[in-house]
PDB file of C-alpha atoms in Angstrom:
ATOM      1  CA  UNK A   1     -17.189  19.873 -14.020  1.00 44.00           C
ATOM      2  CA  UNK A   2     -17.957  21.486 -17.242  1.00 44.00           C
ATOM      3  CA  UNK A   3     -17.112  18.443 -18.964  1.00 55.00           C
ATOM      4  CA  UNK A   4     -15.097  15.153 -18.490  1.00 65.00           C
ATOM      5  CA  UNK A   5     -11.536  15.985 -18.584  1.00 74.00           C
ATOM      6  CA  UNK A   6      -9.384  14.813 -21.319  1.00 75.00           C
ATOM      7  CA  UNK A   7      -6.466  12.871 -19.364  1.00 78.00           C
ATOM      8  CA  UNK A   8      -3.922  10.755 -20.258  1.00 73.00           C
ATOM      9  CA  UNK A   9      -3.940   7.882 -17.893  1.00 76.00           C
ATOM     10  CA  UNK A  10      -2.479   4.466 -17.644  1.00 73.00           C
ATOM     11  CA  UNK A  11      -5.817   3.149 -18.844  1.00 72.00           C
ATOM     12  CA  UNK A  12      -6.491   5.264 -21.436  1.00 62.00           C
ATOM     13  CA  UNK A  13      -6.056   3.239 -24.031  1.00 55.00           C
ATOM     14  CA  UNK A  14      -8.801   0.670 -22.284  1.00 66.00           C
ATOM     15  CA  UNK A  15      -8.991  -2.741 -24.358  1.00 68.00           C
ATOM     16  CA  UNK A  16     -12.306  -3.773 -26.597  1.00 69.00           C
ATOM     17  CA  UNK A  17     -11.302  -7.300 -27.219  1.00 65.00           C
ATOM     18  CA  UNK A  18     -14.621  -8.525 -28.284  1.00 64.00           C
ATOM     19  CA  UNK A  19     -17.213  -7.731 -30.995  1.00 71.00           C
ATOM     20  CA  UNK A  20     -19.212  -5.315 -29.011  1.00 84.00           C
ATOM     21  CA  UNK A  21     -18.536  -2.159 -27.142  1.00 89.00           C
ATOM     22  CA  UNK A  22     -17.150  -3.579 -23.700  1.00 90.00           C
ATOM     23  CA  UNK A  23     -13.949  -2.080 -22.644  1.00 90.00           C
ATOM     24  CA  UNK A  24     -11.419  -3.331 -20.521  1.00 89.00           C
ATOM     25  CA  UNK A  25      -9.103  -1.218 -18.298  1.00 89.00           C
ATOM     26  CA  UNK A  26      -6.225  -3.127 -16.478  1.00 88.00           C
ATOM     27  CA  UNK A  27      -6.525  -1.535 -13.505  1.00 90.00           C
ATOM     28  CA  UNK A  28     -10.181  -2.366 -13.079  1.00 91.00           C
ATOM     29  CA  UNK A  29      -9.174  -5.905 -13.698  1.00 91.00           C
ATOM     30  CA  UNK A  30      -6.560  -5.934 -10.727  1.00 93.00           C
ATOM     31  CA  UNK A  31      -8.772  -4.262  -8.344  1.00 96.00           C
ATOM     32  CA  UNK A  32     -12.030  -5.832  -8.978  1.00 97.00           C
ATOM     33  CA  UNK A  33     -11.291  -8.992  -6.821  1.00 97.00           C
ATOM     34  CA  UNK A  34      -9.918  -6.953  -3.472  1.00 98.00           C
ATOM     35  CA  UNK A  35     -12.783  -4.495  -3.673  1.00 98.00           C
ATOM     36  CA  UNK A  36     -15.428  -7.083  -4.235  1.00 98.00           C
ATOM     37  CA  UNK A  37     -13.638  -9.092  -0.955  1.00 98.00           C
ATOM     38  CA  UNK A  38     -14.338  -5.879   1.141  1.00 98.00           C
ATOM     39  CA  UNK A  39     -17.961  -5.160  -0.365  1.00 98.00           C
ATOM     40  CA  UNK A  40     -18.922  -8.927   0.419  1.00 97.00           C
ATOM     41  CA  UNK A  41     -18.272  -8.190   4.037  1.00 96.00           C
ATOM     42  CA  UNK A  42     -19.447  -4.605   4.257  1.00 97.00           C
ATOM     43  CA  UNK A  43     -22.448  -4.203   1.993  1.00 97.00           C
ATOM     44  CA  UNK A  44     -25.985  -5.064   3.035  1.00 96.00           C
ATOM     45  CA  UNK A  45     -27.535  -8.396   1.647  1.00 96.00           C
ATOM     46  CA  UNK A  46     -30.009  -6.513   0.044  1.00 98.00           C
ATOM     47  CA  UNK A  47     -30.344  -2.918  -1.446  1.00 98.00           C
ATOM     48  CA  UNK A  48     -29.875  -0.303  -4.031  1.00 98.00           C
ATOM     49  CA  UNK A  49     -26.272   0.818  -4.855  1.00 98.00           C
ATOM     50  CA  UNK A  50     -25.302   3.606  -6.943  1.00 98.00           C
ATOM     51  CA  UNK A  51     -21.925   3.446  -8.485  1.00 98.00           C
ATOM     52  CA  UNK A  52     -19.938   7.194  -9.422  1.00 98.00           C
ATOM     53  CA  UNK A  53     -17.774   7.251 -12.275  1.00 96.00           C
ATOM     54  CA  UNK A  54     -18.353   3.452 -13.297  1.00 97.00           C
ATOM     55  CA  UNK A  55     -15.870   3.893 -16.256  1.00 94.00           C
ATOM     56  CA  UNK A  56     -15.692   0.740 -18.360  1.00 93.00           C
ATOM     57  CA  UNK A  57     -18.839  -0.850 -16.433  1.00 95.00           C
ATOM     58  CA  UNK A  58     -16.197  -3.962 -15.603  1.00 95.00           C
ATOM     59  CA  UNK A  59     -16.988  -3.399 -11.699  1.00 97.00           C
ATOM     60  CA  UNK A  60     -20.381  -2.945 -12.144  1.00 98.00           C
ATOM     61  CA  UNK A  61     -21.035  -6.271 -13.998  1.00 97.00           C
ATOM     62  CA  UNK A  62     -18.500  -7.972 -11.632  1.00 97.00           C
ATOM     63  CA  UNK A  63     -20.136  -6.727  -8.370  1.00 98.00           C
ATOM     64  CA  UNK A  64     -23.850  -7.317  -9.411  1.00 98.00           C
ATOM     65  CA  UNK A  65     -22.778 -10.882 -10.546  1.00 98.00           C
ATOM     66  CA  UNK A  66     -20.989 -11.610  -7.256  1.00 98.00           C
ATOM     67  CA  UNK A  67     -23.777  -9.922  -5.160  1.00 98.00           C
ATOM     68  CA  UNK A  68     -27.423 -10.602  -6.594  1.00 98.00           C
ATOM     69  CA  UNK A  69     -29.324  -9.166  -3.461  1.00 98.00           C
ATOM     70  CA  UNK A  70     -28.087  -5.519  -4.682  1.00 98.00           C
ATOM     71  CA  UNK A  71     -29.638  -4.022  -7.623  1.00 98.00           C
ATOM     72  CA  UNK A  72     -26.780  -1.836  -9.050  1.00 98.00           C
ATOM     73  CA  UNK A  73     -26.826   1.484 -10.630  1.00 98.00           C
ATOM     74  CA  UNK A  74     -23.666   2.300 -12.448  1.00 98.00           C
ATOM     75  CA  UNK A  75     -23.395   6.014 -13.600  1.00 98.00           C
ATOM     76  CA  UNK A  76     -20.868   8.174 -15.260  1.00 97.00           C
ATOM     77  CA  UNK A  77     -19.976  12.003 -16.451  1.00 95.00           C
ATOM     78  CA  UNK A  78     -18.772  10.900 -19.654  1.00 92.00           C
ATOM     79  CA  UNK A  79     -21.005   9.981 -22.408  1.00 91.00           C
ATOM     80  CA  UNK A  80     -18.484   7.973 -23.968  1.00 87.00           C
ATOM     81  CA  UNK A  81     -18.363   5.485 -21.086  1.00 92.00           C
ATOM     82  CA  UNK A  82     -21.455   5.058 -20.833  1.00 95.00           C
ATOM     83  CA  UNK A  83     -21.347   2.990 -24.436  1.00 93.00           C
ATOM     84  CA  UNK A  84     -19.241   0.664 -22.823  1.00 93.00           C
ATOM     85  CA  UNK A  85     -21.274   0.114 -19.630  1.00 96.00           C
ATOM     86  CA  UNK A  86     -24.127  -0.292 -21.687  1.00 96.00           C
ATOM     87  CA  UNK A  87     -22.401  -3.345 -23.351  1.00 94.00           C
ATOM     88  CA  UNK A  88     -21.574  -4.835 -20.231  1.00 95.00           C
ATOM     89  CA  UNK A  89     -25.258  -4.698 -18.917  1.00 97.00           C
ATOM     90  CA  UNK A  90     -26.551  -6.125 -22.090  1.00 95.00           C
ATOM     91  CA  UNK A  91     -23.830  -8.736 -22.431  1.00 94.00           C
ATOM     92  CA  UNK A  92     -24.268 -10.115 -18.464  1.00 95.00           C
ATOM     93  CA  UNK A  93     -28.148  -9.893 -18.773  1.00 97.00           C
ATOM     94  CA  UNK A  94     -28.208  -9.500 -14.807  1.00 98.00           C
ATOM     95  CA  UNK A  95     -31.409  -8.638 -13.436  1.00 98.00           C
ATOM     96  CA  UNK A  96     -29.948  -6.589 -10.689  1.00 98.00           C
ATOM     97  CA  UNK A  97     -27.724  -4.622 -13.315  1.00 98.00           C
ATOM     98  CA  UNK A  98     -29.542  -1.449 -14.491  1.00 98.00           C
ATOM     99  CA  UNK A  99     -28.292   0.778 -17.373  1.00 98.00           C
ATOM    100  CA  UNK A 100     -25.958   3.331 -16.834  1.00 98.00           C
ATOM    101  CA  UNK A 101     -27.111   7.078 -16.119  1.00 97.00           C
ATOM    102  CA  UNK A 102     -25.352  10.181 -17.386  1.00 97.00           C
ATOM    103  CA  UNK A 103     -24.301  11.674 -13.752  1.00 97.00           C
ATOM    104  CA  UNK A 104     -21.379  14.426 -13.225  1.00 96.00           C
ATOM    105  CA  UNK A 105     -20.834  14.094  -9.574  1.00 97.00           C
ATOM    106  CA  UNK A 106     -18.466  16.759  -9.363  1.00 96.00           C
ATOM    107  CA  UNK A 107     -21.504  19.072  -9.782  1.00 96.00           C
ATOM    108  CA  UNK A 108     -22.944  20.761  -6.849  1.00 93.00           C
ATOM    109  CA  UNK A 109     -26.293  19.485  -7.296  1.00 93.00           C
ATOM    110  CA  UNK A 110     -25.739  16.082  -8.763  1.00 97.00           C
ATOM    111  CA  UNK A 111     -27.588  14.253  -6.104  1.00 97.00           C
ATOM    112  CA  UNK A 112     -30.937  15.855  -6.210  1.00 94.00           C
ATOM    113  CA  UNK A 113     -32.129  13.123  -8.766  1.00 91.00           C
ATOM    114  CA  UNK A 114     -30.318  10.296  -6.785  1.00 95.00           C
ATOM    115  CA  UNK A 115     -31.545   9.661  -3.470  1.00 96.00           C
ATOM    116  CA  UNK A 116     -32.352   6.776  -1.103  1.00 97.00           C
ATOM    117  CA  UNK A 117     -29.483   4.142  -1.757  1.00 98.00           C
ATOM    118  CA  UNK A 118     -28.144   1.818   0.636  1.00 98.00           C
ATOM    119  CA  UNK A 119     -24.951   2.032  -0.332  1.00 98.00           C
ATOM    120  CA  UNK A 120     -22.882   4.950  -2.610  1.00 98.00           C
ATOM    121  CA  UNK A 121     -19.400   4.006  -3.706  1.00 98.00           C
ATOM    122  CA  UNK A 122     -16.738   5.542  -6.286  1.00 98.00           C
ATOM    123  CA  UNK A 123     -13.382   3.934  -7.017  1.00 97.00           C
ATOM    124  CA  UNK A 124     -10.848   5.891  -8.724  1.00 96.00           C
ATOM    125  CA  UNK A 125     -12.126   9.191  -8.929  1.00 96.00           C
ATOM    126  CA  UNK A 126     -11.384  11.929  -6.485  1.00 98.00           C
ATOM    127  CA  UNK A 127      -7.644  12.300  -7.657  1.00 97.00           C
ATOM    128  CA  UNK A 128      -8.979  13.142 -11.298  1.00 96.00           C
ATOM    129  CA  UNK A 129     -10.804  16.061 -10.272  1.00 96.00           C
ATOM    130  CA  UNK A 130     -10.459  19.020  -8.545  1.00 97.00           C
ATOM    131  CA  UNK A 131     -11.061  19.639  -4.565  1.00 97.00           C
ATOM    132  CA  UNK A 132     -14.191  21.652  -4.951  1.00 97.00           C
ATOM    133  CA  UNK A 133     -15.465  18.813  -7.376  1.00 97.00           C
ATOM    134  CA  UNK A 134     -14.102  16.333  -4.902  1.00 98.00           C
ATOM    135  CA  UNK A 135     -16.095  18.178  -2.287  1.00 98.00           C
ATOM    136  CA  UNK A 136     -19.400  17.958  -4.279  1.00 98.00           C
ATOM    137  CA  UNK A 137     -19.082  14.089  -4.545  1.00 98.00           C
ATOM    138  CA  UNK A 138     -18.575  13.426  -1.104  1.00 98.00           C
ATOM    139  CA  UNK A 139     -21.391  15.852  -0.139  1.00 98.00           C
ATOM    140  CA  UNK A 140     -23.723  14.442  -2.976  1.00 98.00           C
ATOM    141  CA  UNK A 141     -22.821  10.790  -1.695  1.00 98.00           C
ATOM    142  CA  UNK A 142     -24.028  11.884   1.712  1.00 98.00           C
ATOM    143  CA  UNK A 143     -27.358  12.855   0.131  1.00 97.00           C
ATOM    144  CA  UNK A 144     -28.050  10.279  -1.962  1.00 98.00           C
ATOM    145  CA  UNK A 145     -27.505   7.662   0.624  1.00 98.00           C
ATOM    146  CA  UNK A 146     -30.408   6.613   2.908  1.00 97.00           C
ATOM    147  CA  UNK A 147     -30.184   7.395   6.709  1.00 96.00           C
ATOM    148  CA  UNK A 148     -27.716   4.930   8.420  1.00 96.00           C
ATOM    149  CA  UNK A 149     -26.577   3.871   4.670  1.00 97.00           C
ATOM    150  CA  UNK A 150     -23.037   3.582   3.534  1.00 98.00           C
ATOM    151  CA  UNK A 151     -20.539   5.497   1.393  1.00 98.00           C
ATOM    152  CA  UNK A 152     -17.282   3.639  -0.061  1.00 98.00           C
ATOM    153  CA  UNK A 153     -14.452   5.669  -1.392  1.00 98.00           C
ATOM    154  CA  UNK A 154     -11.457   3.951  -2.875  1.00 98.00           C
ATOM    155  CA  UNK A 155      -8.461   4.860  -4.450  1.00 97.00           C
ATOM    156  CA  UNK A 156      -5.132   6.675  -3.809  1.00 97.00           C
ATOM    157  CA  UNK A 157      -4.432   9.549  -1.238  1.00 98.00           C
ATOM    158  CA  UNK A 158      -2.065  11.685   0.298  1.00 97.00           C
ATOM    159  CA  UNK A 159      -1.862  10.800   4.202  1.00 97.00           C
ATOM    160  CA  UNK A 160      -0.860  13.562   6.544  1.00 94.00           C
ATOM    161  CA  UNK A 161       0.221  15.553   3.653  1.00 95.00           C
ATOM    162  CA  UNK A 162       2.581  12.875   2.270  1.00 96.00           C
ATOM    163  CA  UNK A 163       2.767  10.976  -0.698  1.00 96.00           C
ATOM    164  CA  UNK A 164       3.920   7.629   0.571  1.00 92.00           C
ATOM    165  CA  UNK A 165       5.393   5.655  -2.312  1.00 95.00           C
ATOM    166  CA  UNK A 166       7.257   6.374  -5.444  1.00 95.00           C
ATOM    167  CA  UNK A 167       4.304   5.619  -7.645  1.00 94.00           C
ATOM    168  CA  UNK A 168       2.051   7.621  -6.010  1.00 96.00           C
ATOM    169  CA  UNK A 169       4.510  10.933  -6.340  1.00 96.00           C
ATOM    170  CA  UNK A 170       5.060  10.042  -9.797  1.00 96.00           C
ATOM    171  CA  UNK A 171       1.267   9.477 -10.679  1.00 95.00           C
ATOM    172  CA  UNK A 172       0.375  12.466  -8.750  1.00 96.00           C
ATOM    173  CA  UNK A 173       3.048  14.558 -10.848  1.00 96.00           C
ATOM    174  CA  UNK A 174       1.917  13.204 -13.959  1.00 95.00           C
ATOM    175  CA  UNK A 175      -1.846  14.419 -13.208  1.00 95.00           C
ATOM    176  CA  UNK A 176      -1.116  17.877 -11.753  1.00 95.00           C
ATOM    177  CA  UNK A 177       1.026  18.554 -14.919  1.00 95.00           C
ATOM    178  CA  UNK A 178      -1.815  17.840 -17.315  1.00 94.00           C
ATOM    179  CA  UNK A 179      -4.007  19.967 -14.764  1.00 95.00           C
ATOM    180  CA  UNK A 180      -2.757  21.947 -11.488  1.00 95.00           C
ATOM    181  CA  UNK A 181      -6.411  21.489 -10.448  1.00 95.00           C
ATOM    182  CA  UNK A 182      -6.264  17.835  -9.910  1.00 96.00           C
ATOM    183  CA  UNK A 183      -4.287  15.251  -8.063  1.00 97.00           C
ATOM    184  CA  UNK A 184      -4.097  13.207  -4.891  1.00 98.00           C
ATOM    185  CA  UNK A 185      -6.562  14.581  -1.835  1.00 98.00           C
ATOM    186  CA  UNK A 186      -5.663  14.346   1.528  1.00 98.00           C
ATOM    187  CA  UNK A 187      -7.434  11.474   3.808  1.00 98.00           C
ATOM    188  CA  UNK A 188      -8.262  14.451   6.264  1.00 97.00           C
ATOM    189  CA  UNK A 189      -9.753  16.408   3.702  1.00 96.00           C
ATOM    190  CA  UNK A 190     -12.166  13.546   3.029  1.00 98.00           C
ATOM    191  CA  UNK A 191     -12.488  13.280   6.259  1.00 97.00           C
ATOM    192  CA  UNK A 192     -13.709  17.061   6.957  1.00 98.00           C
ATOM    193  CA  UNK A 193     -15.844  17.119   3.848  1.00 98.00           C
ATOM    194  CA  UNK A 194     -17.665  13.906   4.985  1.00 98.00           C
ATOM    195  CA  UNK A 195     -18.081  15.007   8.472  1.00 97.00           C
ATOM    196  CA  UNK A 196     -19.631  18.399   7.508  1.00 97.00           C
ATOM    197  CA  UNK A 197     -21.843  16.578   5.186  1.00 97.00           C
ATOM    198  CA  UNK A 198     -23.081  13.592   7.851  1.00 97.00           C
ATOM    199  CA  UNK A 199     -21.098  10.855   7.149  1.00 98.00           C
ATOM    200  CA  UNK A 200     -19.339   8.923  10.126  1.00 97.00           C
ATOM    201  CA  UNK A 201     -16.056   7.220   9.235  1.00 97.00           C
ATOM    202  CA  UNK A 202     -15.802   3.730  10.186  1.00 97.00           C
ATOM    203  CA  UNK A 203     -12.657   2.307   8.871  1.00 97.00           C
ATOM    204  CA  UNK A 204      -9.953   2.853   6.562  1.00 97.00           C
ATOM    205  CA  UNK A 205      -9.132  -0.187   4.860  1.00 98.00           C
ATOM    206  CA  UNK A 206      -5.427  -0.980   3.451  1.00 98.00           C
ATOM    207  CA  UNK A 207      -5.543  -2.176  -0.261  1.00 97.00           C
ATOM    208  CA  UNK A 208      -3.328  -3.260  -2.655  1.00 96.00           C
ATOM    209  CA  UNK A 209      -1.002  -0.984  -4.591  1.00 94.00           C
ATOM    210  CA  UNK A 210      -0.910   1.711  -1.652  1.00 96.00           C
ATOM    211  CA  UNK A 211      -4.443   2.241  -2.163  1.00 97.00           C
ATOM    212  CA  UNK A 212      -7.408   2.936   0.630  1.00 98.00           C
ATOM    213  CA  UNK A 213     -11.098   2.196   1.101  1.00 98.00           C
ATOM    214  CA  UNK A 214     -12.656   5.070   3.270  1.00 98.00           C
ATOM    215  CA  UNK A 215     -15.880   3.569   4.523  1.00 98.00           C
ATOM    216  CA  UNK A 216     -18.318   6.019   6.094  1.00 98.00           C
ATOM    217  CA  UNK A 217     -22.098   5.804   7.406  1.00 97.00           C
ATOM    218  CA  UNK A 218     -24.640   8.550   7.090  1.00 95.00           C
ATOM    219  CA  UNK A 219     -25.850   9.844  10.460  1.00 85.00           C
ATOM    220  CA  UNK A 220     -24.008   7.325  12.702  1.00 58.00           C
TER     221      UNK A 220
END
């Protein structure tokens, strides 16, 4: 990406209720618990995690607190997001939560500086970027994760070319109205990109609000 897109999203006006730079997105509040439930089941007990597009930093703080054996590395392509993520890091003072790095996962070569992770994950990113950028995300995830490591992709998707709820149809239309290059990606597209990159599909987990958690393992 040449720079973060300026999109109007349901969480565009994330709240900053305290006296610091921490921001709170309602969607991140809602999906943190169900995602953590799956992470608790899927993630290794110990290791290094790279989170792409960490946004407000809420997830990084919540997941690092609940999974103390994992060293959590948040990142984002938007310099403005780093202030909120940094504020969460400073407020929580968790020994396993690292300061965020500026990282544009939509670039072809983004993983060159990020390798050897036990788990790489992203939440609600792929529908906000173009197909080419999404393909770079998936390819980079395969490059950033260690052999046998995991890649997790959470979000809303087309399924067999179809949008399967009124909410998804409305949201996808609003995204494409703002930028015709973005919008929901089909699960089959993600599967093709992942397979080409050397990621093996392990599971598609149904999540609340018609989302999916796509689970991959490198080289399996």
